[in-house]
XYZ file of C-alpha atoms in Angstrom:
522
model
C 5.155 23.586 3.476
C 1.710 22.103 2.764
C 2.544 18.421 3.104
C 3.743 16.916 6.391
C 7.338 16.094 7.220
C 8.256 12.515 8.144
C 9.685 13.950 11.382
C 7.354 12.985 14.235
C 8.813 15.644 16.514
C 9.745 13.268 19.333
C 13.140 12.122 18.092
C 11.666 9.556 15.715
C 10.596 9.519 12.073
C 7.987 7.708 10.033
C 8.643 5.995 6.704
C 8.469 6.911 3.919
C 10.625 9.983 4.492
C 9.767 11.222 0.977
C 6.164 10.274 0.290
C 5.984 10.876 -3.447
C 7.647 9.594 -6.604
C 11.359 10.253 -5.946
C 12.301 7.170 -7.904
C 15.599 5.250 -7.603
C 17.172 7.491 -4.948
C 20.887 7.864 -4.350
C 22.363 9.975 -1.584
C 25.603 11.465 -0.384
C 27.146 13.094 2.686
C 29.464 16.094 2.260
C 30.443 17.704 5.560
C 27.277 18.404 7.545
C 25.026 18.153 4.506
C 23.196 15.309 2.815
C 22.143 15.383 -0.814
C 19.823 13.119 -2.787
C 18.994 12.737 -6.455
C 16.455 10.540 -8.236
C 15.305 9.389 -11.651
C 13.511 12.049 -13.668
C 12.891 10.014 -16.842
C 11.599 12.279 -19.642
C 10.719 15.358 -17.556
C 12.599 18.653 -17.653
C 14.399 19.980 -15.726
C 15.809 16.618 -14.702
C 17.985 15.131 -11.972
C 16.332 16.725 -8.923
C 18.658 17.785 -6.099
C 17.403 17.511 -2.534
C 19.155 18.686 0.634
C 18.890 17.634 4.283
C 20.805 18.014 7.519
C 19.260 14.977 9.239
C 18.221 12.520 6.450
C 14.560 12.969 7.449
C 13.647 16.577 6.615
C 14.323 17.315 2.945
C 14.003 20.321 0.642
C 14.324 20.532 -3.135
C 17.182 22.908 -3.978
C 17.450 22.548 -7.748
C 18.090 20.307 -10.742
C 21.319 19.244 -12.386
C 19.915 18.766 -15.893
C 18.251 21.640 -17.744
C 17.898 19.878 -21.088
C 17.630 16.234 -22.059
C 20.042 15.186 -24.787
C 20.001 14.393 -27.633
C 17.688 17.426 -27.507
C 15.763 16.519 -30.649
C 14.761 13.150 -29.230
C 12.986 14.817 -26.314
C 10.975 17.500 -28.089
C 7.948 15.288 -27.500
C 7.057 13.326 -24.348
C 8.909 10.083 -23.716
C 7.505 9.485 -20.260
C 9.404 6.315 -19.307
C 12.660 7.073 -21.116
C 15.500 9.502 -20.413
C 17.175 9.529 -16.990
C 17.190 6.134 -15.245
C 18.585 5.515 -11.746
C 21.313 8.149 -11.315
C 24.310 7.814 -8.997
C 25.448 10.836 -6.991
C 29.105 11.075 -5.929
C 31.654 13.624 -4.628
C 35.222 13.419 -5.914
C 38.084 15.900 -6.327
C 35.949 18.710 -4.833
C 33.196 18.200 -7.384
C 29.729 16.690 -7.389
C 29.162 14.039 -10.049
C 25.995 12.386 -11.336
C 26.128 9.387 -13.686
C 23.065 7.760 -15.228
C 22.025 5.455 -18.018
C 19.619 6.412 -20.770
C 18.348 3.070 -22.139
C 18.222 4.367 -25.711
C 21.463 6.350 -25.890
C 24.032 5.266 -23.315
C 25.745 6.392 -20.134
C 25.978 10.117 -19.354
C 27.499 12.234 -16.612
C 27.301 15.818 -15.390
C 29.412 17.477 -12.697
C 29.604 20.741 -10.747
C 31.719 22.484 -8.087
C 28.640 23.101 -5.900
C 25.369 21.213 -5.560
C 23.464 24.207 -6.924
C 25.786 24.344 -9.917
C 26.724 25.409 -12.407
C 26.419 21.888 -13.772
C 28.101 20.859 -17.005
C 26.110 19.798 -20.025
C 25.588 16.030 -20.293
C 28.698 14.199 -21.431
C 28.275 10.829 -23.153
C 30.635 8.425 -21.372
C 29.636 5.332 -23.350
C 27.235 5.087 -26.248
C 24.975 2.058 -26.532
C 21.509 0.570 -26.218
C 20.312 -0.872 -22.925
C 23.116 0.571 -20.767
C 21.352 1.636 -17.576
C 21.843 2.542 -13.931
C 25.507 3.444 -14.078
C 27.618 4.089 -10.989
C 31.239 5.306 -10.823
C 33.770 4.348 -8.163
C 37.005 6.189 -7.491
C 39.353 4.020 -5.417
C 41.131 6.504 -3.179
C 43.697 3.875 -2.159
C 44.996 3.116 -5.656
C 43.849 6.060 -7.753
C 41.998 3.688 -10.081
C 38.517 4.575 -11.348
C 35.763 2.124 -12.261
C 32.191 2.078 -13.495
C 29.455 -0.533 -13.126
C 26.120 -0.643 -14.927
C 23.108 -2.877 -15.478
C 21.246 -3.857 -18.644
C 17.732 -3.229 -19.988
C 16.515 -6.342 -21.776
C 14.002 -4.282 -23.774
C 16.914 -2.650 -25.608
C 19.883 -4.972 -25.219
C 18.237 -8.398 -25.117
C 19.946 -9.246 -21.819
C 19.421 -8.451 -18.158
C 20.193 -9.854 -14.709
C 23.885 -9.053 -14.924
C 26.218 -6.233 -14.008
C 29.081 -5.125 -16.226
C 32.225 -3.457 -14.894
C 34.714 -1.167 -16.629
C 37.892 0.647 -15.873
C 37.186 4.353 -16.224
C 39.314 7.383 -16.925
C 39.930 9.160 -13.606
C 38.388 12.339 -15.043
C 35.124 10.479 -15.752
C 35.103 11.305 -19.447
C 35.281 7.783 -20.838
C 35.952 4.095 -20.288
C 39.252 2.296 -20.740
C 38.009 -1.134 -21.812
C 35.082 -2.960 -23.358
C 33.930 -4.159 -19.951
C 33.239 -7.570 -18.518
C 30.405 -9.172 -16.614
C 31.370 -9.000 -12.958
C 28.118 -10.419 -11.535
C 25.929 -12.812 -13.532
C 22.797 -13.383 -11.476
C 21.655 -16.134 -13.845
C 24.261 -18.191 -11.999
C 22.767 -17.376 -8.577
C 19.804 -19.643 -7.778
C 16.560 -17.717 -7.368
C 17.919 -14.333 -8.466
C 16.382 -12.422 -11.356
C 16.252 -8.826 -12.636
C 19.486 -7.761 -10.963
C 19.873 -4.018 -11.566
C 20.504 -0.610 -9.971
C 24.102 -1.147 -8.737
C 25.816 1.251 -6.325
C 29.574 0.696 -5.849
C 31.634 1.431 -2.705
C 34.939 0.665 -1.011
C 34.756 -0.387 2.642
C 36.994 -2.307 5.019
C 39.273 -3.588 2.265
C 36.370 -4.864 0.127
C 34.720 -3.712 -3.065
C 30.989 -3.556 -2.344
C 28.107 -3.421 -4.784
C 24.628 -2.829 -3.401
C 22.097 -3.925 -6.025
C 18.419 -4.928 -5.995
C 16.864 -7.929 -7.670
C 13.486 -9.650 -7.963
C 11.524 -6.809 -9.587
C 10.349 -3.461 -8.268
C 7.127 -4.701 -6.686
C 8.307 -7.986 -5.199
C 12.065 -7.887 -4.943
C 14.809 -7.441 -2.385
C 18.059 -5.578 -1.796
C 21.271 -7.496 -2.306
C 24.851 -6.797 -1.266
C 27.913 -8.189 -3.029
C 31.557 -8.078 -1.965
C 34.900 -8.938 -3.506
C 38.559 -8.248 -2.860
C 38.885 -7.057 -6.478
C 36.533 -4.881 -8.461
C 36.168 -7.459 -11.211
C 35.287 -10.226 -8.757
C 34.557 -12.930 -7.887
C 31.729 -11.622 -5.678
C 29.894 -13.182 -2.765
C 26.239 -12.231 -2.370
C 23.674 -11.853 0.386
C 20.090 -10.583 0.666
C 20.251 -7.696 3.141
C 16.705 -6.261 2.989
C 13.383 -7.873 2.069
C 9.703 -7.379 2.800
C 9.312 -10.014 5.512
C 6.015 -9.556 7.356
C 5.874 -5.805 6.679
C 3.709 -3.892 4.209
C 6.774 -2.557 2.375
C 6.731 -4.489 -0.895
C 9.914 -4.756 -2.940
C 12.174 -2.710 -0.636
C 15.197 -2.068 -2.808
C 17.337 0.154 -5.052
C 18.950 2.966 -3.188
C 22.158 4.112 -1.580
C 24.265 3.849 1.568
C 25.505 6.899 3.458
C 27.651 7.353 6.591
C 27.216 10.372 8.839
C 30.061 12.336 10.435
C 29.108 10.639 13.700
C 29.838 7.253 12.111
C 26.251 6.033 11.743
C 25.261 4.142 8.612
C 21.911 4.591 6.839
C 20.356 3.254 3.658
C 17.699 4.991 1.539
C 15.622 2.931 -0.902
C 12.307 3.060 -2.715
C 9.023 1.217 -2.462
C 6.797 0.910 -5.539
C 3.290 2.179 -4.683
C 1.303 2.021 -7.901
C -0.062 5.442 -8.929
C 2.118 7.161 -6.304
C 5.281 5.884 -7.967
C 8.373 5.057 -5.919
C 8.415 6.555 -2.438
C 11.629 6.786 -0.388
C 12.293 4.960 2.889
C 15.212 5.425 5.274
C 16.616 2.328 6.977
C 19.143 2.104 9.804
C 22.212 0.126 8.808
C 25.007 -1.513 10.765
C 27.859 -3.873 10.018
C 27.348 -7.318 11.560
C 29.908 -9.472 13.334
C 30.612 -11.198 10.003
C 31.290 -7.795 8.358
C 28.151 -7.900 6.204
C 25.667 -5.001 6.300
C 22.438 -5.422 8.264
C 19.629 -3.149 7.057
C 16.416 -2.168 8.813
C 15.298 -4.362 11.707
C 17.392 -7.488 11.122
C 16.826 -7.272 7.397
C 13.216 -6.077 7.180
C 12.067 -2.449 6.785
C 11.230 -0.257 9.763
C 8.044 1.852 9.856
C 9.053 4.161 12.732
C 12.584 4.559 14.043
C 14.914 6.789 15.996
C 16.230 9.638 13.882
C 19.926 9.795 13.009
C 22.068 11.274 15.791
C 22.395 14.659 14.155
C 21.516 18.227 15.247
C 17.729 18.815 15.374
C 16.242 20.389 12.261
C 12.946 22.173 11.632
C 10.320 20.005 9.930
C 10.456 20.272 6.152
C 9.323 18.520 3.007
C 9.746 19.361 -0.690
C 7.584 22.335 -1.659
C 4.268 21.869 -3.437
C 2.388 25.191 -3.164
C 2.999 28.041 -5.579
C 1.766 31.616 -6.045
C 3.895 31.943 -9.197
C 5.385 35.368 -8.362
C 6.161 37.317 -11.510
C 4.961 34.380 -13.569
C 7.800 32.182 -12.367
C 7.127 28.660 -11.151
C 8.870 26.837 -8.317
C 11.467 24.092 -8.498
C 8.847 21.392 -7.946
C 7.493 21.816 -11.482
C 8.732 19.937 -14.555
C 7.687 19.948 -18.195
C 6.854 16.650 -19.894
C 9.570 17.219 -22.532
C 12.336 19.681 -23.353
C 11.087 23.202 -22.758
C 10.464 25.545 -25.681
C 10.353 29.322 -25.612
C 6.971 30.924 -25.204
C 5.199 28.302 -23.139
C 5.243 30.415 -19.961
C 5.697 34.190 -19.840
C 6.914 36.347 -16.968
C 4.994 39.451 -15.939
C 4.727 42.005 -13.141
C 2.054 40.306 -11.034
C 1.480 36.913 -9.507
C 0.189 33.907 -11.356
C 1.397 31.442 -13.964
C 0.652 32.638 -17.472
C 0.695 29.686 -19.878
C 0.324 30.290 -23.604
C -2.385 28.310 -25.350
C 0.017 26.291 -27.501
C -1.454 25.236 -30.813
C -1.298 21.480 -31.319
C -2.761 18.655 -33.371
C -2.810 16.619 -30.139
C -5.317 18.739 -28.225
C -7.353 15.600 -27.612
C -4.634 13.824 -25.585
C -2.577 15.355 -22.775
C -0.230 12.355 -22.818
C 1.172 13.583 -26.132
C 1.812 17.180 -25.083
C 5.293 18.449 -24.180
C 3.920 21.661 -22.631
C 2.206 20.181 -19.566
C 3.737 21.577 -16.371
C 3.735 18.797 -13.778
C 4.609 17.911 -10.229
C 4.415 14.688 -8.238
C 1.147 13.350 -6.878
C 1.371 13.224 -3.055
C 1.592 9.733 -1.592
C -1.001 10.496 1.087
C -4.583 11.767 0.786
C -4.575 15.425 -0.163
C -6.633 18.177 -1.764
C -5.260 20.053 -4.766
C -6.641 23.511 -5.544
C -5.940 26.140 -8.186
C -7.679 29.228 -9.607
C -7.900 29.605 -13.381
C -8.775 32.388 -15.811
C -8.925 31.713 -19.555
C -7.626 34.722 -21.530
C -8.188 33.438 -25.039
C -10.788 34.290 -27.657
C -9.750 31.320 -29.809
C -12.584 28.786 -30.265
C -11.417 25.470 -28.869
C -8.753 27.012 -26.600
C -8.691 25.303 -23.245
C -6.728 25.150 -19.997
C -7.012 23.121 -16.857
C -5.807 20.991 -13.978
C -5.054 17.328 -14.697
C -4.150 14.016 -13.154
C -1.862 12.570 -15.793
C -0.746 8.990 -16.256
C -1.426 6.114 -18.603
C -5.008 7.254 -18.096
C -5.810 10.898 -17.420
C -8.584 13.190 -16.284
C -8.727 16.967 -16.337
C -11.044 19.805 -15.476
C -10.826 23.323 -16.818
C -12.208 26.022 -19.088
C -12.817 25.979 -22.835
C -13.760 28.764 -25.260
C -16.734 27.727 -27.383
C -17.533 28.693 -30.972
C -20.292 31.035 -29.793
C -17.804 32.984 -27.660
C -18.910 31.587 -24.312
C -16.569 29.903 -21.841
C -17.574 26.578 -20.372
C -16.363 24.466 -17.501
C -15.454 21.060 -18.945
C -14.339 17.810 -17.322
C -12.814 15.099 -19.500
C -10.936 11.822 -19.195
C -9.251 9.116 -21.240
C -8.835 5.478 -20.339
C -5.568 3.578 -20.108
C -4.006 1.953 -23.109
C -1.068 -0.418 -23.261
C 1.474 1.248 -20.987
C 4.625 2.082 -22.849
C 2.995 1.663 -26.262
C 3.988 4.127 -28.970
C 2.033 7.385 -28.979
C 0.723 6.744 -32.486
C -1.649 5.756 -33.890
C -4.341 7.242 -31.658
C -6.208 3.957 -31.364
C -3.511 2.526 -29.111
C -4.725 4.799 -26.331
C -8.288 5.655 -25.324
C -9.883 8.790 -26.783
C -10.701 11.720 -24.553
C -14.355 11.778 -23.476
C -16.566 13.952 -21.305
C -16.584 13.013 -17.640
C -19.495 15.384 -16.924
C -21.795 17.743 -18.822
C -20.159 21.094 -19.669
C -21.335 24.078 -17.601
C -21.130 27.750 -18.384
C -18.428 29.804 -16.654
C -19.841 33.317 -17.099
C -16.691 35.288 -16.261
C -14.180 32.874 -17.784
C -12.926 31.999 -14.304
C -13.044 28.898 -12.118
C -11.690 27.416 -8.924
C -10.753 23.787 -9.397
C -10.196 21.025 -6.851
C -8.996 17.456 -6.927
C -9.388 15.405 -3.759
C -7.009 12.454 -3.911
C -8.057 9.758 -1.466
C -6.890 6.262 -0.622
C -5.462 4.456 -3.614
C -5.185 7.762 -5.522
C -8.918 7.780 -6.203
C -9.586 11.330 -7.322
C -12.763 13.394 -6.984
C -13.051 16.598 -9.011
C -15.030 19.701 -8.047
C -15.301 23.309 -9.190
C -16.712 26.752 -8.470
C -17.680 29.078 -11.358
C -19.546 31.533 -9.165
C -22.341 29.540 -7.576
C -20.381 27.685 -4.898
C -18.353 24.496 -4.963
C -19.905 21.643 -6.920
C -18.775 18.024 -7.497
C -18.163 16.797 -11.019
C -18.147 13.389 -12.616
C -17.304 9.989 -11.238
C -14.310 9.042 -9.106
C -11.197 8.761 -11.259
C -8.528 6.253 -10.229
C -5.110 7.692 -11.086
C -2.784 5.352 -12.960
C 0.996 5.371 -13.322
C 3.044 5.090 -16.465
C 5.213 1.983 -16.683
C 7.967 3.396 -14.425
C 6.602 6.810 -13.419
C 3.895 7.612 -10.898
C 0.856 9.705 -11.776
C 1.451 13.442 -12.086
C -0.498 16.587 -11.364
C -0.441 18.917 -14.351
C -1.355 22.417 -15.537
C -1.777 23.063 -19.256
C -3.089 25.480 -21.872
C -3.620 24.635 -25.557
C -5.500 25.511 -28.701
C -6.356 23.819 -32.003
C -4.091 24.150 -35.009
C -4.340 27.542 -36.690
C -2.537 30.781 -37.296
C -1.422 33.500 -34.896
C -1.233 33.741 -31.141
C -4.052 31.864 -29.420
C -4.051 33.704 -26.112
C -3.166 32.360 -22.690
C -4.450 31.092 -19.360
C -3.623 32.431 -15.915
C -3.261 30.024 -12.972
C -3.093 31.463 -9.453
C -2.822 30.195 -5.890
C -1.877 26.562 -6.417
C -2.230 24.659 -3.128
C -1.921 21.066 -1.933
C -3.378 20.454 1.517
C -2.750 17.183 3.269
C -5.681 15.098 4.474
C -3.297 12.730 6.291
C -4.018 12.053 9.949
């Protein structure tokens, strides 16, 4: 573990408990174990699966989605599309995850164990703008329901939740659905989304955020019948804290009977980090989150057996050429991008592409989340390609990007290069090129005599990144400070890549070794 746990070691924890872009979290308790999933958008594998025994110390144990479908639609990067706001449930001795893809509809996967095997995605309801779906199995009546929100960009409507009766086996819906909460009719409410449905104390409950990801709040709704009418209340808002827009998450109850709520906070280039709030039921039977409705920064840990400090892995030695669970491609994986071998190190093929000028267009960038606290990223690189124009490197990737790495020149030499591209209109189509800034040099190229380099990125406050390198003469700084930028819904990513210009035949490969992220947090 290179990054610190949120566990302070004295019976308390510090928020956020997951200080990186684990967007739109939902969580679940099964026996002594807690599980969490999050949005993965257009990255593969998708639907990350995290495990904890105390809701504070988390590890990444796998992914539920190995391929985005329809597969052909995700051969190229669609950074803000794909998996939006999944819901994780346990029913009939199986784990279930439902989500909405704004361009295709509502999907689900399920498995007998959290580590799988998971089914292939099943399309529950086809349609545009159907997002953030959540199932509810009513154990009292045997009825099954589903609630979802709407994306105005696709459907032309938002700020409402639609409910359906669902087949108990989760394979389809039994009606056309009806609006069960119309927030246009609630004064001051807008952008109602992200519903999570529960049964508690004789009520149907829907926890749903509103007000926008950067400025909004968490709402709770209750009704005696699933289809309403619902009463509403704001149960968590920023107040006088620094936690902007505290909302969209899930409620969980421990075996000891304690209630907790996990939600995200939008933090610009860091994406959506995860906070854990205490929760109790007030005298009027409404939930009270945080400290009387505002987020806590430090709090007593849940009353659960002590656990060793842990956080999702970041470091990787790539044994046998394999990469850890923390890595995701920027589109559906294709054969030949990474090859296994007998030693250590990640061997990435220099994939030929017409888009060598723009990492945002490449499906073969291997990424992981940018830490939410100051940290230093380090990797060693060797370029094993004789192809002029072949290149490989370490990148900070978002609506703008910057990378440093090695490039084979026409004269046969290898040079250390550092390049960047400015932001364009976030979410704009990838073509034509003019809609995004062209790649430019961030520093003068330097010779790398042995075709090797050590590369560093120091990410400071506000995700301001400083690049440096060593090609044999000691560590040297390079270029100006680069401010990482998010996509529309996704935080900035760290990425490794290898590519080559269009041509014939195999273009060689690049070897990455000893990837490390060291926290600078104090």
